[in-house]
């Protein structure tokens, strides 16, 4: 029998230990449990710091400061609802799982209202556990709930929060590389937060090659599909463009049925790119002659969209990665200044009657899993056993 | 640029550097560092004495009262093994990022733990192995262990990874002076282009380049010092450039650059000067310092055999 209570790791932390309650979800990489963080009695903390001359008092103050603007929802007795993400043991022969380390590494540094908060990390035996804020809903669930209607203001609000989170990652030189509605988590008060950083990495060094086997297929950008090994923030922006479209359509915009078919699906939707659209396309590793599809004005498909929304979406779905806006540019787009004002998070649609979760369950396995494809390995671009494990079914 | 869509927030948002774990949890003044090392050492010594006494009670084999090593003996001993980390990096052809990250993990771990309880020979390889994963230069555990002298078993290596990770608080991101230094190189180049007549550029650029190469060596030396704890990577980068400029007859130009870049904030410039001088002195001192002699390390090793904590020994009855 495993213990249900685990001591906190960080000495300066406000939490004394964590209690695990029940399993709430399972992904490829991890099993997720709900639980509680139990606070350290204030007097105890004060007592420990009273005689300290090693700088711990400053540490506590610095930790406090970064949580400015991040709302802490606690119970009256000071407990806080948490999720404990227990990473599955990956390729055991190579020790600690690399993507688990990667997710922990990135989340330790990213503190922002629109990024999931990592509260602590602990290990039990040879299992790594991340203590996360509890977020029991995601955007995919809401999109699937056909009982709720979205207004243009709701969509703007979700886009705003998504882009702020993305801008924060990029400002810290971190690419998320797996943006999709399922990884945009929603808090009780409607705040949207980027989650699941298992594919994230820092892109400080432009000379290091990266794998193109990232991002769930439907949200994967054309440069990745053409095998680019040097890419940047624009891959995340493409995914945000796809999410934007999906919020308006209520179904995935470009659901390719295979990795090869994905490019075709994109070309059919947006027209086959010309040399002028995307100079340099020809030099990508997997480039070949493509079937020519005409360009259809997006207006025909997105009949209800306002011109400013369409303009922003189109810019994020430009073929040439260099022409796509940065998250910062996108936030300065007139779409966000024009009417309607974005809906305040607390007033955004909820998963009424849990119809969205039910729709997801009814589909049997997570329907997005079909779109997942395999994931690659950064060092050499060759799939490792881990990537194969990721491939599923 | 101000985000036009931002709601008025009551408190200003923290600066980017204030968010990184390196600043929040691994930044200490020189005095704090010393206090912390003393405190950690005294606590561990007390544990050792207690455990040795308990073991004696159990086994009824008399043992002498342990003479524990001091915090500065540990510091020397660890410095000896830091050289080994560098040697392995050369042998396995890891880049400077893997090396600097492994060194930072090692320093962080032994800031809060002692060699009486955790064997640096084992932890140095663990630091290296995790650093390869974090810096995207991963090699398989089997290949890694083949190349390591007296390597532990794979199972033990996994336990060590968890133990090390806990010791560094699962904070794997380490910022090094290399990128900031490169940033300053570009900025000084721009400064020269915009302030000097074109015919002078070629000559000045050459001088700057020589200065930069030297600064890179200094930056690499800085990863062996306490600067990792006491200064921010950008200060270390610029301090290295200053130290190199003094050696390579570029000081006048660099001073002009500093004055022009920071003249608007005079009190900041003063603070910056103090920090930069401290960095420059430390990296110059480090580059002339002889490595820790094998004999000195051997002496600590010998003393250590009498004060290892039996609780950490799998063979002990405890
Ligand atoms: N912070 C959280 N709060 C509540 N539930 C969560 C939280 N994080 C994850 N979950 C639940 O656990 C499930 C799996 O989590 P997650 O997606 O992070 O794991 P993963 O192994 O990386 O999955 P994937 O296969 O989707 O990449 C989610 O679908 C969700 O139901
Ligand atoms: Mg997921």
XYZ file of C-alpha atoms and ligand atoms in Angstrom:
743
model
C 0.000 0.000 0.000
C 1.403 3.350 -0.986
C 1.408 6.175 1.490
C -1.218 8.847 0.914
C 0.828 11.608 2.481
C 4.121 12.981 1.211
C 6.356 15.588 2.817
C 7.027 18.789 0.885
C 10.450 19.155 -0.717
C 11.134 22.844 -0.617
C 12.117 24.101 2.816
C 10.914 27.629 2.224
C 7.635 26.367 0.840
C 4.426 27.233 2.582
C 3.297 23.623 2.439
C 4.197 20.988 4.979
C 2.927 17.926 3.138
C 0.587 16.705 0.416
C -2.276 14.263 0.671
C -3.256 12.079 -2.258
C -6.928 11.274 -2.675
C -8.041 9.605 -5.872
C -7.074 9.087 -9.460
C -8.616 11.687 -11.780
C -6.944 11.047 -15.096
C -4.333 9.197 -16.991
C -2.222 10.216 -19.958
C 0.506 8.492 -21.880
C 3.161 9.800 -19.589
C 1.492 10.115 -16.262
C -1.265 9.199 -13.856
C -2.931 12.187 -12.220
C -4.476 12.212 -8.733
C -6.413 14.842 -6.855
C -5.333 15.822 -3.363
C -4.621 18.552 -0.856
C -1.657 20.670 0.098
C -1.487 21.110 3.868
C 0.046 24.402 4.993
C 2.996 24.730 7.329
C 1.811 26.437 10.517
C 2.849 30.087 10.278
C 4.475 30.094 13.725
C 6.629 27.143 12.777
C 7.888 28.890 9.658
C 8.531 32.075 11.616
C 10.392 30.110 14.266
C 12.623 28.424 11.714
C 13.474 31.693 10.041
C 13.993 33.691 13.231
C 17.679 32.912 13.665
C 18.529 32.318 10.038
C 21.594 33.995 8.585
C 21.809 31.956 5.397
C 19.390 33.989 3.292
C 16.304 31.802 3.653
C 14.151 34.754 4.650
C 14.977 36.385 1.307
C 14.073 33.182 -0.489
C 10.623 33.200 1.039
C 10.162 36.839 0.051
C 11.311 36.194 -3.529
C 8.959 33.240 -3.831
C 6.076 35.374 -2.607
C 6.777 38.107 -5.081
C 6.521 35.926 -8.180
C 3.069 34.769 -7.224
C 1.809 38.338 -7.564
C -1.250 38.256 -9.767
C -1.700 34.507 -9.424
C -4.869 33.873 -7.503
C -4.515 31.305 -4.747
C -7.747 29.532 -4.014
C -7.620 27.969 -0.583
C -10.141 26.376 1.731
C -11.052 28.209 4.947
C -8.633 25.973 6.878
C -5.784 26.958 4.506
C -5.687 23.696 2.562
C -5.335 23.981 -1.187
C -6.747 21.611 -3.753
C -3.968 20.105 -5.880
C -3.314 17.607 -8.626
C -0.452 15.160 -8.173
C 0.972 14.105 -11.508
C 2.904 10.899 -11.089
C 5.148 10.342 -14.068
C 5.276 6.812 -15.324
C 8.689 5.260 -15.343
C 9.854 5.816 -18.882
C 12.743 4.058 -20.476
C 13.915 2.645 -17.197
C 17.223 1.569 -18.651
C 18.133 5.197 -19.152
C 17.174 6.323 -15.701
C 14.853 9.204 -14.927
C 12.480 9.959 -17.740
C 13.741 12.725 -19.971
C 10.375 14.285 -20.750
C 9.423 14.265 -17.080
C 12.637 16.153 -16.318
C 11.857 18.493 -19.193
C 8.355 19.255 -17.958
C 9.546 19.850 -14.411
C 12.462 21.966 -15.579
C 10.248 24.256 -17.616
C 7.419 24.592 -15.106
C 9.821 25.492 -12.295
C 10.673 28.642 -14.227
C 7.322 29.690 -15.686
C 5.222 31.609 -13.191
C 2.295 33.316 -14.859
C -1.498 33.522 -14.366
C -1.967 31.751 -17.723
C 0.474 28.910 -17.155
C -0.330 26.005 -14.852
C 1.364 26.493 -11.497
C 3.891 23.936 -10.328
C 3.623 24.004 -6.551
C 6.269 21.461 -5.653
C 7.998 18.284 -6.813
C 8.753 15.179 -4.795
C 9.858 11.651 -5.424
C 8.696 8.457 -3.842
C 10.884 5.428 -4.488
C 11.812 5.871 -8.145
C 8.763 7.876 -9.113
C 8.781 11.550 -9.876
C 5.669 13.460 -8.805
C 4.707 17.004 -9.731
C 2.342 18.885 -7.437
C 0.191 21.099 -9.661
C -2.699 23.431 -9.133
C -5.959 21.563 -9.643
C -7.652 22.336 -12.956
C -10.484 19.986 -13.689
C -11.653 21.218 -17.062
C -10.088 21.959 -20.407
C -11.046 23.789 -23.563
C -11.620 20.593 -25.514
C -14.376 19.619 -23.112
C -16.104 22.979 -23.531
C -15.807 22.864 -27.317
C -17.413 19.415 -27.305
C -20.331 20.475 -25.122
C -22.921 21.280 -27.738
C -25.307 22.630 -25.090
C -23.327 25.821 -24.722
C -23.030 28.547 -27.311
C -19.912 30.691 -27.627
C -20.144 34.405 -28.246
C -17.458 36.311 -30.129
C -16.496 37.881 -26.788
C -15.970 34.444 -25.201
C -13.669 33.372 -28.011
C -11.723 36.606 -27.700
C -11.275 36.025 -23.985
C -9.897 32.497 -24.466
C -7.602 33.697 -27.241
C -6.359 36.518 -25.052
C -5.487 34.204 -22.173
C -3.906 31.632 -24.481
C -1.724 34.231 -26.173
C -0.639 35.734 -22.862
C 0.481 32.323 -21.668
C 2.263 31.677 -24.958
C 3.928 35.094 -24.875
C 5.223 34.336 -21.392
C 6.724 31.029 -22.536
C 8.359 32.624 -25.559
C 9.705 35.528 -23.512
C 11.462 32.870 -21.451
C 12.791 31.173 -24.581
C 10.544 28.177 -24.130
C 8.534 26.570 -26.916
C 5.464 24.640 -25.792
C 5.327 22.455 -28.920
C 2.050 20.744 -28.029
C -0.650 23.413 -27.987
C -4.174 22.085 -28.546
C -7.548 22.567 -26.832
C -6.945 19.522 -24.608
C -3.834 21.144 -23.138
C -5.513 24.489 -22.407
C -6.781 23.902 -18.900
C -9.523 25.879 -17.183
C -9.752 26.803 -13.528
C -12.924 27.046 -11.463
C -12.975 30.806 -11.962
C -12.651 30.504 -15.721
C -8.944 31.327 -16.078
C -7.255 29.527 -18.938
C -3.811 28.062 -18.303
C -1.337 26.306 -20.572
C -0.659 22.797 -19.312
C 1.135 19.600 -20.286
C 4.674 20.825 -20.938
C 5.981 17.343 -21.710
C 7.115 18.428 -25.156
C 8.367 21.880 -24.208
C 11.967 22.880 -24.591
C 14.153 25.927 -24.552
C 15.355 27.196 -27.866
C 18.263 29.353 -26.832
C 20.714 27.804 -29.221
C 19.736 28.252 -32.871
C 22.453 25.802 -33.947
C 21.094 22.827 -32.110
C 18.822 20.651 -34.153
C 15.372 19.811 -32.866
C 13.042 17.033 -33.858
C 10.126 17.804 -36.138
C 8.033 15.076 -34.536
C 6.266 17.414 -32.157
C 2.784 18.831 -31.810
C -0.303 16.710 -32.171
C -0.865 16.273 -35.890
C -3.903 18.486 -36.478
C -2.084 21.447 -34.920
C 1.309 20.762 -36.478
C 2.666 23.541 -38.692
C 3.664 23.015 -42.332
C 7.368 23.533 -41.645
C 7.276 20.706 -39.097
C 5.361 18.514 -41.516
C 8.115 19.181 -44.072
C 10.723 17.991 -41.601
C 12.293 21.286 -40.505
C 14.824 20.778 -37.724
C 15.438 24.456 -37.026
C 12.246 26.216 -36.137
C 10.982 28.666 -33.579
C 8.036 30.304 -31.868
C 6.053 30.209 -35.142
C 5.181 26.518 -34.614
C 3.275 27.489 -31.480
C 1.598 30.374 -33.318
C 0.328 28.026 -36.031
C -1.208 25.827 -33.353
C -2.873 28.871 -31.782
C -4.290 29.742 -35.217
C -5.774 26.232 -35.476
C -7.273 26.562 -31.994
C -8.760 29.938 -32.940
C -10.430 28.353 -35.970
C -11.679 25.429 -33.892
C -13.296 27.783 -31.380
C -15.308 29.310 -34.211
C -16.160 26.063 -36.002
C -16.609 23.891 -32.893
C -14.825 21.077 -34.721
C -11.099 20.689 -35.492
C -10.277 22.872 -38.494
C -7.768 20.645 -40.306
C -8.154 17.046 -39.074
C -5.730 15.061 -41.219
C -6.083 11.305 -40.996
C -2.375 10.515 -41.185
C 0.930 12.338 -40.970
C 1.210 12.339 -44.754
C -2.422 13.299 -45.233
C -2.081 16.267 -42.888
C -0.294 18.452 -45.443
C -2.970 17.631 -48.016
C -5.662 18.579 -45.547
C -3.942 21.910 -44.940
C -3.469 22.605 -48.655
C -7.084 21.767 -49.337
C -8.189 24.222 -46.666
C -5.746 27.041 -47.357
C -4.552 26.435 -50.924
C -1.187 24.958 -51.943
C 1.535 27.513 -51.149
C 3.467 29.143 -53.973
C 7.119 30.140 -53.977
C 5.984 33.704 -53.262
C 3.868 32.628 -50.274
C 6.754 30.791 -48.724
C 10.242 31.345 -50.088
C 12.559 28.633 -48.803
C 9.898 25.938 -48.648
C 11.747 23.985 -51.344
C 14.813 23.561 -49.148
C 13.046 21.708 -46.369
C 14.028 18.031 -45.993
C 10.689 16.458 -46.916
C 9.700 18.837 -49.690
C 8.357 17.347 -52.930
C 5.936 18.413 -55.647
C 2.430 18.720 -54.244
C -0.995 18.476 -55.701
C -2.246 21.998 -56.439
C -5.292 23.194 -54.540
C -6.817 26.617 -55.168
C -6.954 29.161 -52.429
C -10.451 29.555 -50.983
C -11.212 32.698 -49.066
C -11.587 31.725 -45.402
C -14.568 34.026 -45.292
C -16.597 31.322 -47.076
C -16.040 28.900 -44.230
C -16.033 31.296 -41.272
C -19.225 33.047 -42.166
C -19.899 34.450 -38.709
C -16.389 35.744 -38.039
C -15.703 39.459 -37.864
C -13.112 40.856 -40.313
C -10.598 41.602 -37.545
C -10.865 38.063 -36.141
C -10.382 36.616 -39.623
C -7.386 38.862 -40.263
C -5.664 37.721 -37.075
C -6.449 34.069 -37.688
C -5.207 34.258 -41.258
C -1.952 35.838 -40.150
C -1.296 33.015 -37.699
C -1.976 30.470 -40.449
C 0.484 31.963 -42.952
C 2.678 29.349 -44.613
C 5.940 31.234 -44.165
C 6.862 30.932 -40.470
C 8.719 34.238 -40.661
C 5.527 36.036 -41.645
C 3.453 34.740 -38.746
C 3.066 37.233 -35.897
C 4.757 36.684 -32.552
C 2.486 36.231 -29.540
C 3.363 39.791 -28.625
C 2.353 41.089 -32.072
C -0.859 39.105 -31.925
C -1.772 40.626 -28.563
C -1.319 44.058 -30.108
C -3.607 43.199 -33.022
C -6.627 45.474 -33.407
C -8.848 42.437 -32.881
C -8.127 42.773 -29.167
C -8.880 46.515 -29.123
C -12.087 46.376 -31.092
C -15.519 45.575 -29.753
C -16.728 43.313 -28.321
C -14.646 43.376 -25.148
C -13.407 39.930 -24.075
C -15.711 38.205 -21.598
C -14.376 38.310 -18.015
C -13.097 34.787 -17.126
C -15.691 34.289 -14.402
C -18.496 34.747 -16.934
C -17.170 32.364 -19.580
C -19.213 29.281 -20.577
C -18.824 26.190 -18.382
C -19.184 22.516 -19.075
C -22.892 22.606 -18.224
C -24.273 19.206 -17.187
C -20.815 17.792 -17.889
C -22.069 17.219 -21.430
C -18.625 17.953 -22.834
C -16.899 15.397 -20.614
C -19.601 12.891 -21.471
C -19.220 13.519 -25.188
C -15.504 12.900 -24.786
C -16.072 9.684 -22.875
C -18.711 8.473 -25.320
C -16.173 8.723 -28.107
C -14.379 5.872 -26.318
C -10.675 6.557 -26.333
C -9.607 10.154 -26.406
C -10.405 11.042 -30.031
C -7.378 13.287 -30.152
C -5.175 10.312 -29.635
C -5.768 9.363 -33.229
C -4.276 12.658 -34.200
C -1.318 12.339 -31.962
C 1.188 10.600 -34.225
C 4.597 9.837 -32.888
C 6.883 12.084 -31.002
C 10.546 12.500 -31.698
C 13.796 12.853 -29.941
C 15.656 16.125 -30.120
C 19.212 14.933 -30.209
C 19.205 13.151 -33.510
C 15.740 13.373 -34.950
C 15.473 9.597 -34.832
C 12.577 8.162 -32.899
C 13.649 6.588 -29.688
C 11.799 3.831 -27.957
C 10.062 6.514 -25.979
C 8.589 8.051 -29.080
C 7.310 4.675 -30.110
C 5.730 4.268 -26.715
C 4.043 7.579 -27.407
C 2.608 6.342 -30.660
C -0.121 4.340 -28.974
C -2.477 1.777 -30.371
C 5.702 47.937 -24.993
C 2.763 48.049 -22.690
C 0.148 45.436 -23.270
C -2.914 47.493 -24.189
C -5.193 44.740 -23.040
C -3.665 44.367 -19.591
C -6.000 45.163 -16.757
C -4.592 47.484 -14.144
C -2.930 45.178 -11.643
C -2.479 46.395 -8.075
C 1.173 45.349 -7.839
C 3.800 45.518 -10.567
C 4.575 42.172 -12.143
C 7.984 40.749 -11.249
C 10.920 41.212 -13.632
C 11.778 38.179 -15.772
C 14.959 37.365 -13.838
C 13.042 37.442 -10.571
C 11.047 34.451 -11.721
C 13.869 32.057 -12.371
C 14.680 29.513 -9.717
C 18.356 30.411 -9.937
C 17.588 33.865 -8.586
C 14.942 32.782 -6.106
C 16.708 29.855 -4.478
C 20.375 29.823 -5.417
C 21.457 33.402 -4.966
C 23.429 34.112 -1.795
C 25.879 36.732 -0.632
C 29.386 35.543 0.177
C 28.585 35.817 3.897
C 25.368 33.818 3.557
C 27.233 31.136 1.641
C 29.731 30.751 4.430
C 27.033 30.637 7.117
C 25.101 28.071 5.177
C 28.133 25.860 4.657
C 29.012 26.048 8.346
C 25.461 25.274 9.392
C 25.124 22.323 7.022
C 28.482 20.966 8.172
C 27.718 21.245 11.903
C 24.333 19.574 11.530
C 25.821 16.713 9.532
C 28.669 16.287 12.007
C 26.141 15.942 14.819
C 24.284 13.284 12.826
C 27.524 11.400 12.194
C 28.444 11.332 15.893
C 24.974 10.175 16.842
C 24.893 7.432 14.206
C 28.388 6.181 15.094
C 27.398 5.969 18.761
C 24.214 4.068 17.860
C 26.124 1.661 15.690
C 28.563 1.005 18.495
C 25.667 0.281 20.794
C 24.333 -2.293 18.323
C 27.529 -4.038 17.327
C 29.384 -3.655 20.603
C 32.546 -3.026 18.569
C 34.311 -0.042 20.078
C 34.988 2.784 17.626
C 36.915 5.994 18.177
C 34.971 9.244 18.462
C 34.763 10.490 14.840
C 36.762 13.560 13.876
C 34.531 15.247 11.315
C 35.783 17.205 8.366
C 35.205 20.940 8.322
C 33.259 22.972 5.798
C 36.380 24.349 4.157
C 37.932 20.905 3.878
C 34.789 19.829 2.076
C 35.012 22.835 -0.233
C 38.557 21.878 -1.261
C 37.629 18.257 -1.646
C 34.716 19.171 -3.899
C 36.880 21.495 -5.973
C 39.167 18.568 -6.616
C 36.223 16.623 -8.064
C 35.012 19.560 -10.107
C 38.201 19.154 -12.111
C 37.150 15.563 -12.741
C 33.828 16.745 -14.148
C 35.721 18.883 -16.633
C 38.012 16.001 -17.541
C 35.026 13.739 -18.261
C 33.444 16.421 -20.407
C 36.576 16.644 -22.513
C 36.772 12.881 -22.785
C 33.123 12.419 -23.736
C 33.102 15.579 -25.874
C 30.250 17.269 -24.061
C 29.852 20.951 -24.847
C 30.378 23.796 -22.402
C 26.690 23.939 -21.515
C 26.645 20.344 -20.289
C 29.840 21.017 -18.380
C 28.624 24.235 -16.775
C 25.260 22.713 -15.867
C 26.876 19.639 -14.315
C 29.195 21.881 -12.302
C 26.284 24.001 -11.115
C 24.356 20.907 -9.960
C 27.429 19.646 -8.121
C 27.968 22.978 -6.368
C 24.310 23.325 -5.488
C 24.114 19.795 -4.127
C 27.144 20.186 -1.867
C 26.018 23.583 -0.687
C 23.278 21.833 1.284
C 24.750 18.349 1.711
C 28.036 16.966 2.941
C 30.607 14.508 1.650
C 30.324 12.650 4.967
C 26.922 11.445 3.797
C 27.044 11.641 0.007
C 30.086 10.440 -1.929
C 31.193 13.079 -4.461
C 32.734 10.406 -6.710
C 29.231 9.056 -7.314
C 27.454 12.374 -7.435
C 29.784 13.926 -9.963
C 28.762 11.345 -12.564
C 25.136 11.756 -11.658
C 25.438 15.503 -12.212
C 26.974 14.853 -15.602
C 24.365 12.329 -16.633
C 21.411 14.526 -15.704
C 23.096 17.513 -17.341
C 23.231 15.605 -20.642
C 19.485 15.034 -20.426
C 18.696 18.610 -19.533
C 20.966 20.161 -22.143
C 19.593 17.915 -24.916
C 22.850 16.010 -25.334
C 21.523 12.747 -24.014
C 23.517 9.557 -24.421
C 22.343 6.172 -23.238
C 23.085 5.147 -19.688
C 24.996 2.100 -20.929
C 27.308 4.161 -23.132
C 27.752 6.688 -20.388
C 28.723 4.122 -17.766
C 31.151 2.419 -20.149
C 33.122 5.618 -20.266
C 33.192 6.237 -16.548
C 35.893 4.963 -14.252
C 34.550 2.690 -11.475
C 30.977 3.287 -12.553
C 28.032 2.317 -10.334
C 25.416 -0.208 -11.468
C 22.536 1.145 -13.598
C 20.079 0.564 -10.740
C 22.209 2.529 -8.360
C 22.572 5.270 -10.929
C 18.801 5.685 -11.009
C 18.625 6.028 -7.245
C 21.424 8.555 -7.424
C 19.510 10.579 -9.997
C 16.568 10.891 -7.640
C 18.761 11.711 -4.704
C 20.629 14.392 -6.652
C 17.403 15.823 -8.031
C 16.018 16.208 -4.542
C 19.248 17.875 -3.442
C 18.956 20.466 -6.187
C 15.238 20.895 -5.386
C 14.250 19.554 -8.809
C 15.402 22.839 -10.278
C 17.113 21.785 -13.461
C 17.301 25.072 -15.334
C 20.664 26.769 -14.966
C 21.549 30.039 -16.659
C 25.166 30.484 -17.680
C 27.216 33.573 -18.527
C 27.840 32.435 -22.132
C 24.730 33.850 -23.795
C 24.843 37.189 -21.977
C 28.534 37.479 -22.856
C 27.697 36.921 -26.503
C 24.948 39.509 -26.236
C 27.425 42.073 -24.915
C 29.812 41.276 -27.764
C 27.124 42.203 -30.278
C 26.149 45.275 -28.321
C 29.729 46.560 -28.084
C 30.078 45.976 -31.839
C 27.007 48.107 -32.453
C 28.344 50.747 -30.126
C 31.650 50.883 -32.007
C 29.913 51.107 -35.388
C 27.749 53.973 -34.239
C 30.398 56.006 -32.424
C 33.641 55.528 -34.340
C 34.508 56.554 -37.899
C 34.345 53.714 -40.368
C 38.123 53.399 -41.006
C 38.676 52.611 -37.318
C 36.141 49.758 -37.255
C 38.268 46.967 -38.615
C 41.020 47.511 -36.070
C 38.644 47.855 -33.134
C 36.601 44.823 -34.147
C 39.759 42.734 -34.206
C 40.722 43.916 -30.758
C 37.228 43.217 -29.517
C 37.283 39.726 -30.966
C 40.545 38.887 -29.201
C 39.119 40.295 -26.018
C 35.976 38.189 -26.445
C 37.929 34.956 -26.882
C 39.714 35.629 -23.625
C 36.433 36.535 -21.932
C 34.995 33.181 -22.978
C 37.824 31.437 -21.152
C 37.121 33.551 -18.103
C 33.415 32.732 -18.298
C 34.243 29.068 -18.337
C 36.494 29.571 -15.291
C 33.694 31.435 -13.561
C 31.612 28.251 -13.518
C 34.219 26.821 -11.120
C 33.816 29.617 -8.595
C 31.207 30.825 -6.134
C 30.230 33.498 -8.657
C 27.559 31.013 -9.722
C 25.842 31.807 -6.423
C 26.803 35.402 -5.812
C 26.211 37.052 -9.198
C 23.720 37.018 -12.032
C 24.844 35.460 -15.337
C 24.728 38.814 -17.141
C 26.967 40.414 -14.512
C 29.375 37.502 -14.805
C 29.392 37.805 -18.600
C 30.114 41.513 -18.553
C 32.644 41.162 -15.711
C 34.528 38.581 -17.787
C 34.565 40.986 -20.704
C 35.979 43.678 -18.433
C 38.705 41.373 -17.092
C 39.626 40.426 -20.651
C 39.594 44.063 -21.772
C 42.133 44.889 -19.081
C 44.430 42.166 -20.325
C 43.944 42.843 -24.019
C 44.273 46.615 -24.136
C 40.589 47.264 -24.695
C 39.715 48.789 -21.362
C 39.364 52.374 -22.587
C 36.823 51.410 -25.247
C 34.856 49.181 -22.883
C 34.720 51.929 -20.259
C 33.308 54.311 -22.854
C 30.752 51.715 -23.792
C 29.679 51.177 -20.168
C 29.412 54.883 -19.528
C 27.304 55.468 -22.622
C 25.028 52.478 -22.032
C 24.340 53.141 -18.383
C 24.852 56.892 -18.026
C 21.134 57.543 -17.601
C 21.045 55.565 -14.385
C 24.012 56.765 -12.409
C 23.364 54.883 -9.169
C 22.850 51.701 -11.144
C 26.155 52.280 -12.876
C 27.907 52.572 -9.517
C 26.352 49.325 -8.285
C 27.155 47.642 -11.567
C 30.796 48.776 -11.343
C 31.176 47.182 -7.929
C 29.688 43.923 -9.160
C 31.780 43.904 -12.340
C 35.023 44.580 -10.484
C 34.253 41.753 -8.077
C 33.594 39.388 -10.979
C 36.713 40.491 -12.854
C 38.914 39.985 -9.798
C 37.413 36.567 -9.085
C 37.840 35.203 -12.609
C 41.416 36.461 -12.848
C 42.209 34.891 -9.473
C 40.598 31.616 -10.557
C 42.646 31.448 -13.759
C 45.946 31.768 -11.889
C 44.960 29.432 -9.062
C 46.731 26.062 -9.156
C 44.394 23.052 -9.154
C 43.828 21.297 -5.826
C 46.776 18.938 -5.335
C 46.068 15.244 -5.302
C 47.803 15.002 -1.916
C 45.455 17.554 -0.391
C 42.420 15.663 -1.655
C 43.933 12.389 -0.459
C 44.382 13.846 3.011
C 40.707 14.828 3.191
C 39.767 11.411 1.849
C 41.738 9.752 4.638
C 40.141 11.890 7.304
C 36.763 11.214 5.736
C 37.114 7.457 6.285
C 36.824 8.130 10.007
C 33.683 10.271 9.812
C 31.382 8.747 7.212
C 27.816 8.523 8.394
C 27.087 4.806 8.874
C 23.401 5.434 8.199
C 24.331 6.010 4.567
C 26.323 2.813 4.333
C 24.236 -0.075 2.963
C 26.480 -2.486 4.846
C 25.905 -0.942 8.226
C 23.481 -2.654 10.620
C 21.699 0.691 11.124
N -3.750 20.055 -13.042
C -4.687 19.122 -13.227
N -5.815 19.155 -12.509
C -6.767 18.201 -12.698
N -6.685 17.190 -13.585
C -5.575 17.101 -14.335
C -4.521 18.054 -14.192
N -3.533 17.728 -15.058
C -3.969 16.624 -15.703
N -5.185 16.238 -15.291
C -5.950 15.066 -15.776
O -5.063 13.994 -16.082
C -5.067 13.672 -17.472
C -3.655 13.374 -17.977
O -2.782 14.461 -17.732
P -1.672 14.967 -18.769
O -2.318 15.300 -20.064
O -0.907 16.061 -18.122
O -0.752 13.687 -18.889
P 0.102 13.187 -20.096
O 0.593 11.821 -19.755
O 1.124 14.191 -20.421
O -0.982 13.094 -21.222
P -1.002 13.152 -22.783
O -1.056 11.721 -23.198
O -2.286 13.873 -23.032
O 0.178 13.890 -23.284
C -5.698 14.875 -18.147
O -6.372 14.521 -19.297
C -6.652 15.403 -17.068
O -7.867 14.693 -17.070
Mg -2.523 15.924 -22.149
